[in-house]
mmCIF file of C-alpha atoms and ligand atoms in Angstrom:
data_model
loop_
_atom_site.group_PDB
_atom_site.id
_atom_site.type_symbol
_atom_site.label_atom_id
_atom_site.label_comp_id
_atom_site.label_asym_id
_atom_site.label_seq_id
_atom_site.Cartn_x
_atom_site.Cartn_y
_atom_site.Cartn_z
ATOM 1 C CA MET A 181 -1.569 -14.138 6.460
ATOM 2 C CA ALA A 182 -3.026 -13.918 3.000
ATOM 3 C CA GLY A 183 -3.920 -17.560 3.075
ATOM 4 C CA ALA A 184 -7.132 -16.770 1.307
ATOM 5 C CA SER A 185 -7.693 -17.392 -2.326
ATOM 6 C CA GLU A 186 -9.714 -15.758 -5.025
ATOM 7 C CA HIS A 187 -10.471 -16.273 -8.647
ATOM 8 C CA GLY A 188 -8.431 -14.277 -11.123
ATOM 9 C CA SER A 189 -10.149 -12.623 -14.080
ATOM 10 C CA ASP A 190 -9.416 -15.830 -16.028
ATOM 11 C CA GLY A 191 -11.119 -17.986 -13.391
ATOM 12 C CA VAL A 192 -7.940 -19.585 -12.008
ATOM 13 C CA GLU A 193 -7.844 -19.547 -8.213
ATOM 14 C CA ARG A 194 -4.989 -17.591 -6.640
ATOM 15 C CA ARG A 195 -3.668 -16.280 -3.333
ATOM 16 C CA GLY A 196 -4.611 -12.725 -2.429
ATOM 17 C CA LEU A 197 -1.776 -10.209 -2.336
ATOM 18 C CA MET A 198 -0.846 -7.256 -0.174
ATOM 19 C CA PHE A 199 0.131 -4.340 -2.390
ATOM 20 C CA VAL A 200 2.173 -1.665 -0.626
ATOM 21 C CA LEU A 201 2.900 1.866 -1.840
ATOM 22 C CA SER A 202 5.482 3.923 0.069
ATOM 23 C CA SER A 203 7.174 7.241 -0.653
ATOM 24 C CA PRO A 204 8.273 10.445 1.003
ATOM 25 C CA SER A 205 5.210 12.647 1.681
ATOM 26 C CA GLY A 206 4.301 14.649 -1.385
ATOM 27 C CA ALA A 207 5.496 12.155 -4.009
ATOM 28 C CA GLY A 208 1.910 11.482 -5.131
ATOM 29 C CA LYS A 209 1.241 8.197 -3.381
ATOM 30 C CA THR A 210 -2.172 9.185 -2.043
ATOM 31 C CA THR A 211 -3.419 10.144 -5.527
ATOM 32 C CA LEU A 212 -2.019 6.919 -6.977
ATOM 33 C CA SER A 213 -3.771 4.887 -4.278
ATOM 34 C CA ARG A 214 -7.081 6.609 -5.014
ATOM 35 C CA LEU A 215 -6.760 5.950 -8.751
ATOM 36 C CA LEU A 216 -5.906 2.301 -8.156
ATOM 37 C CA ILE A 217 -8.973 1.793 -5.977
ATOM 38 C CA GLU A 218 -11.206 3.596 -8.498
ATOM 39 C CA ARG A 219 -9.906 1.802 -11.560
ATOM 40 C CA MET A 220 -8.864 -1.691 -10.490
ATOM 41 C CA SER A 221 -11.383 -4.287 -9.453
ATOM 42 C CA GLY A 222 -10.695 -6.764 -6.663
ATOM 43 C CA LEU A 223 -8.631 -4.286 -4.676
ATOM 44 C CA ARG A 224 -9.562 -2.833 -1.288
ATOM 45 C CA MET A 225 -7.812 -0.009 0.577
ATOM 46 C CA SER A 226 -6.532 -0.685 4.074
ATOM 47 C CA VAL A 227 -7.660 2.301 6.174
ATOM 48 C CA SER A 228 -5.097 2.998 8.904
ATOM 49 C CA VAL A 229 -5.583 4.375 12.390
ATOM 50 C CA THR A 230 -3.611 7.481 13.291
ATOM 51 C CA THR A 231 -3.190 9.836 16.213
ATOM 52 C CA ARG A 232 -2.456 12.815 13.954
ATOM 53 C CA GLN A 233 -4.877 15.708 13.512
ATOM 54 C CA MET A 234 -7.444 15.425 10.740
ATOM 55 C CA ARG A 235 -6.616 17.642 7.738
ATOM 56 C CA PRO A 236 -9.278 19.763 6.041
ATOM 57 C CA GLY A 237 -11.187 17.603 3.587
ATOM 58 C CA GLU A 238 -10.317 14.330 5.298
ATOM 59 C CA ILE A 239 -13.093 12.052 6.487
ATOM 60 C CA ASP A 240 -12.892 9.819 9.549
ATOM 61 C CA GLY A 241 -13.220 6.206 8.441
ATOM 62 C CA ARG A 242 -12.352 6.964 4.819
ATOM 63 C CA ASP A 243 -8.884 8.533 4.954
ATOM 64 C CA TYR A 244 -7.981 7.282 8.414
ATOM 65 C CA PHE A 245 -9.612 6.264 11.632
ATOM 66 C CA PHE A 246 -8.587 9.197 13.839
ATOM 67 C CA VAL A 247 -7.908 8.057 17.407
ATOM 68 C CA ASP A 248 -6.240 9.493 20.504
ATOM 69 C CA HIS A 249 -2.927 8.214 21.899
ATOM 70 C CA ALA A 250 -4.600 6.106 24.603
ATOM 71 C CA LYS A 251 -6.791 4.275 22.082
ATOM 72 C CA PHE A 252 -3.800 3.778 19.748
ATOM 73 C CA GLN A 253 -1.695 2.294 22.548
ATOM 74 C CA ALA A 254 -4.551 -0.002 23.535
ATOM 75 C CA MET A 255 -4.963 -1.234 19.950
ATOM 76 C CA ALA A 256 -1.213 -1.805 19.525
ATOM 77 C CA GLY A 257 -1.014 -3.575 22.905
ATOM 78 C CA SER A 258 -3.904 -5.946 22.229
ATOM 79 C CA GLY A 259 -2.604 -7.103 18.840
ATOM 80 C CA GLU A 260 -5.357 -5.364 16.863
ATOM 81 C CA LEU A 261 -2.749 -3.764 14.617
ATOM 82 C CA LEU A 262 -1.026 -5.839 11.959
ATOM 83 C CA GLU A 263 1.845 -3.345 11.953
ATOM 84 C CA TRP A 264 2.375 0.068 13.441
ATOM 85 C CA ALA A 265 4.983 2.809 13.555
ATOM 86 C CA THR A 266 5.641 6.320 14.733
ATOM 87 C CA VAL A 267 5.840 8.780 11.846
ATOM 88 C CA PHE A 268 6.251 12.549 12.392
ATOM 89 C CA ASP A 269 5.642 12.003 16.139
ATOM 90 C CA ASN A 270 2.277 10.379 15.543
ATOM 91 C CA GLY A 271 1.196 6.765 15.739
ATOM 92 C CA TYR A 272 0.057 5.110 12.492
ATOM 93 C CA GLY A 273 -1.102 1.509 12.247
ATOM 94 C CA THR A 274 -2.988 -1.025 10.134
ATOM 95 C CA PRO A 275 -6.090 -2.623 11.700
ATOM 96 C CA ARG A 276 -5.609 -6.367 11.337
ATOM 97 C CA ALA A 277 -9.247 -7.493 11.115
ATOM 98 C CA ALA A 278 -10.109 -5.453 8.007
ATOM 99 C CA VAL A 279 -7.114 -6.844 6.121
ATOM 100 C CA GLU A 280 -7.931 -10.422 7.067
ATOM 101 C CA ASP A 281 -11.596 -9.925 6.126
ATOM 102 C CA ALA A 282 -10.675 -8.467 2.720
ATOM 103 C CA LEU A 283 -8.221 -11.268 1.934
ATOM 104 C CA SER A 284 -10.664 -13.951 2.956
ATOM 105 C CA ALA A 285 -13.354 -12.281 0.820
ATOM 106 C CA GLY A 286 -11.046 -12.760 -2.170
ATOM 107 C CA GLN A 287 -9.830 -9.155 -2.415
ATOM 108 C CA ASP A 288 -6.273 -7.887 -2.743
ATOM 109 C CA VAL A 289 -5.389 -5.180 -0.222
ATOM 110 C CA LEU A 290 -3.683 -1.852 -0.928
ATOM 111 C CA PHE A 291 -1.548 -0.237 1.800
ATOM 112 C CA ASP A 292 -0.292 3.357 1.937
ATOM 113 C CA ILE A 293 2.278 2.850 4.710
ATOM 114 C CA ASP A 294 5.885 3.824 5.418
ATOM 115 C CA TRP A 295 9.053 1.693 5.275
ATOM 116 C CA GLN A 296 8.736 0.625 8.916
ATOM 117 C CA GLY A 297 5.275 -0.810 8.311
ATOM 118 C CA THR A 298 6.409 -2.425 5.063
ATOM 119 C CA GLN A 299 9.235 -4.229 6.875
ATOM 120 C CA GLN A 300 6.759 -5.587 9.440
ATOM 121 C CA LEU A 301 4.321 -6.765 6.757
ATOM 122 C CA ARG A 302 7.125 -8.474 4.870
ATOM 123 C CA GLU A 303 8.156 -10.336 8.033
ATOM 124 C CA LYS A 304 4.576 -11.504 8.557
ATOM 125 C CA ALA A 305 3.395 -12.207 5.035
ATOM 126 C CA GLY A 306 6.568 -12.799 2.978
ATOM 127 C CA LYS A 307 5.909 -13.267 -0.712
ATOM 128 C CA ASP A 308 2.269 -12.243 -0.392
ATOM 129 C CA VAL A 309 3.595 -8.678 -0.049
ATOM 130 C CA VAL A 310 4.419 -6.715 -3.212
ATOM 131 C CA SER A 311 6.039 -3.374 -2.476
ATOM 132 C CA VAL A 312 6.416 -0.296 -4.641
ATOM 133 C CA PHE A 313 8.404 2.820 -3.754
ATOM 134 C CA ILE A 314 7.345 6.063 -5.451
ATOM 135 C CA LEU A 315 10.097 8.620 -6.073
ATOM 136 C CA PRO A 316 9.485 12.292 -6.859
ATOM 137 C CA PRO A 317 11.220 13.454 -10.070
ATOM 138 C CA SER A 318 13.027 16.215 -8.101
ATOM 139 C CA VAL A 319 13.161 17.885 -4.695
ATOM 140 C CA ALA A 320 11.610 21.047 -6.189
ATOM 141 C CA ASP A 321 8.648 18.946 -7.319
ATOM 142 C CA LEU A 322 8.270 17.369 -3.881
ATOM 143 C CA GLU A 323 8.267 20.776 -2.203
ATOM 144 C CA LYS A 324 5.784 22.166 -4.709
ATOM 145 C CA ARG A 325 3.364 19.294 -4.090
ATOM 146 C CA LEU A 326 3.593 19.681 -0.326
ATOM 147 C CA HIS A 327 2.759 23.388 -0.709
ATOM 148 C CA THR A 328 -0.044 22.894 -3.254
ATOM 149 C CA ARG A 329 -1.645 20.399 -0.941
ATOM 150 C CA ALA A 330 -1.897 23.453 1.364
ATOM 151 C CA GLN A 331 -3.214 21.332 4.174
ATOM 152 C CA ASP A 332 -0.212 21.531 6.456
ATOM 153 C CA SER A 333 1.420 24.526 8.130
ATOM 154 C CA ASP A 334 4.848 25.764 6.922
ATOM 155 C CA GLU A 335 6.409 24.218 9.997
ATOM 156 C CA VAL A 336 4.864 20.813 9.281
ATOM 157 C CA ILE A 337 5.983 21.059 5.640
ATOM 158 C CA ARG A 338 9.550 21.885 6.731
ATOM 159 C CA GLY A 339 9.455 18.851 9.021
ATOM 160 C CA ARG A 340 8.249 16.608 6.188
ATOM 161 C CA MET A 341 10.981 17.884 3.844
ATOM 162 C CA SER A 342 13.671 17.188 6.391
ATOM 163 C CA ARG A 343 12.337 13.651 6.930
ATOM 164 C CA ALA A 344 12.191 12.974 3.181
ATOM 165 C CA SER A 345 15.899 12.181 2.913
ATOM 166 C CA HIS A 346 15.620 9.511 5.614
ATOM 167 C CA GLU A 347 12.543 7.991 3.977
ATOM 168 C CA LEU A 348 14.262 7.999 0.585
ATOM 169 C CA SER A 349 17.145 5.985 1.998
ATOM 170 C CA HIS A 350 14.862 2.921 2.203
ATOM 171 C CA TRP A 351 14.139 2.737 -1.526
ATOM 172 C CA ALA A 352 16.317 -0.348 -2.083
ATOM 173 C CA GLU A 353 14.154 -2.484 0.220
ATOM 174 C CA TYR A 354 11.277 -2.335 -2.269
ATOM 175 C CA ASP A 355 10.422 -4.719 -5.119
ATOM 176 C CA TYR A 356 9.621 -1.950 -7.623
ATOM 177 C CA ILE A 357 10.566 1.722 -8.006
ATOM 178 C CA VAL A 358 8.360 4.181 -9.897
ATOM 179 C CA VAL A 359 9.415 7.790 -10.599
ATOM 180 C CA ASN A 360 6.311 9.963 -10.585
ATOM 181 C CA HIS A 361 6.946 12.358 -13.508
ATOM 182 C CA SER A 362 3.271 12.462 -14.383
ATOM 183 C CA ILE A 363 0.456 10.952 -12.401
ATOM 184 C CA GLU A 364 -1.104 9.134 -15.388
ATOM 185 C CA GLU A 365 2.211 7.542 -16.402
ATOM 186 C CA ALA A 366 3.017 6.570 -12.836
ATOM 187 C CA PHE A 367 -0.481 5.141 -12.488
ATOM 188 C CA ALA A 368 -0.044 3.046 -15.649
ATOM 189 C CA GLU A 369 3.241 1.692 -14.281
ATOM 190 C CA VAL A 370 1.820 0.813 -10.882
ATOM 191 C CA GLN A 371 -1.200 -0.784 -12.544
ATOM 192 C CA SER A 372 1.092 -2.925 -14.741
ATOM 193 C CA ILE A 373 2.965 -4.092 -11.652
ATOM 194 C CA LEU A 374 -0.271 -5.181 -9.959
ATOM 195 C CA LYS A 375 -1.549 -6.903 -13.098
ATOM 196 C CA ALA A 376 1.711 -8.819 -13.596
ATOM 197 C CA GLU A 377 1.969 -9.780 -9.919
ATOM 198 C CA ARG A 378 -1.569 -11.169 -10.049
ATOM 199 C CA LEU A 379 -0.414 -13.526 -12.811
ATOM 200 C CA LYS A 380 2.629 -14.887 -10.947
ATOM 201 C CA ARG A 381 2.697 -18.672 -11.034
ATOM 202 C CA GLU A 382 3.246 -19.147 -7.288
ATOM 203 C CA ARG A 383 0.102 -17.189 -6.433
ATOM 204 C CA ARG A 384 -2.057 -19.107 -8.889
ATOM 205 C CA ILE A 385 -2.828 -22.094 -6.729
ATOM 206 C CA GLY A 386 -5.553 -23.244 -9.118
ATOM 207 C CA LEU A 387 -3.172 -23.710 -12.051
ATOM 208 C CA THR A 388 -2.361 -27.380 -11.465
ATOM 209 C CA GLU A 389 -6.049 -28.249 -11.543
ATOM 210 C CA PHE A 390 -6.676 -25.964 -14.515
ATOM 211 C CA VAL A 391 -3.872 -27.491 -16.592
ATOM 212 C CA ARG A 392 -4.917 -31.001 -15.555
ATOM 213 C CA GLY A 393 -8.365 -30.203 -16.945
ATOM 214 C CA LEU A 394 -6.819 -29.086 -20.253
ATOM 215 C CA GLN A 395 -4.745 -32.276 -20.398
ATOM 216 C CA ARG A 396 -7.755 -34.475 -19.702
ATOM 217 C CA GLN A 397 -9.553 -32.875 -22.630
ATOM 218 C CA LEU A 398 -6.523 -33.300 -24.908
ATOM 219 C CA GLU A 399 -6.176 -36.963 -24.033
ATOM 220 C CA ARG A 400 -9.785 -37.753 -24.807
HETATM 221 P P1 5GP B 144 0.198 11.377 6.347
HETATM 222 O O1 5GP B 144 0.228 11.973 7.714
HETATM 223 O O2 5GP B 144 0.815 12.271 5.315
HETATM 224 O O3 5GP B 144 -1.177 10.889 5.954
HETATM 225 O O4 5GP B 144 1.106 10.061 6.400
HETATM 226 C C1 5GP B 144 2.419 10.134 6.866
HETATM 227 C C2 5GP B 144 3.131 8.836 6.588
HETATM 228 O O5 5GP B 144 2.591 7.771 7.372
HETATM 229 C C3 5GP B 144 3.038 8.365 5.129
HETATM 230 O O6 5GP B 144 4.338 7.978 4.711
HETATM 231 C C4 5GP B 144 2.133 7.173 5.195
HETATM 232 O O7 5GP B 144 2.438 6.218 4.199
HETATM 233 C C5 5GP B 144 2.457 6.619 6.564
HETATM 234 N N1 5GP B 144 1.374 5.779 7.074
HETATM 235 C C6 5GP B 144 0.038 5.948 6.934
HETATM 236 N N2 5GP B 144 -0.638 4.961 7.512
HETATM 237 C C7 5GP B 144 0.277 4.107 8.026
HETATM 238 C C8 5GP B 144 0.185 2.864 8.745
HETATM 239 O O8 5GP B 144 -0.881 2.329 9.034
HETATM 240 N N3 5GP B 144 1.357 2.296 9.104
HETATM 241 C C9 5GP B 144 2.569 2.835 8.817
HETATM 242 N N4 5GP B 144 3.645 2.167 9.196
HETATM 243 N N5 5GP B 144 2.691 4.000 8.137
HETATM 244 C C10 5GP B 144 1.568 4.631 7.759
#
């Protein structure tokens, strides 16, 4: 995985990375993902498949690929999904081909997936995965956001709140933790993480050649 390379903004070739955002529902991860895609170049969103019902305002193929259980099982069984998990009684999974295409086209890939999917990606792609866990500043804030979203029924919201504690318990498996006090501040933090990770020496496979070129010029 992620064997592809791309040129960084400074022209040095590097390995593509898989940037994962996870959080309990309602911590602002979807908004952060949207902002990252809008404002960062060289980053493509991985669009998951899910068996859950489409929410008002969602678009098939943009937010998710909405599929039935039979199709989901078939995709999981035939290896079309890079990772998959059951969340809130529905199947969610990452189509493998789109991720591989993006990485080989020199793009980094952004994932909005849960801790189960993150564990699977880490097993498959190791250090090419950079993971960020988003925490809400308080439980009251989490609840407020779930209600303002107003897309789910009260029963679904209650279910999501009661799952939040379990999801939170996985925070320590992540490379970075961001507390979402304000969306702009959280965005700036997540953006800094991506920018710094793109500069990591191990990913910059073109550095040896680049520095050799500098040395050749110095020795002239
Ligand atoms: P929602 O139904 O609110 O869109 O998403 C519910 C949860 O499923 C979120 O925590 C989201 O990150 C997670 N999720 C979405 N897509 C995937 C996926 O492809 N794989 C996994 N493992 N989790 C996903």
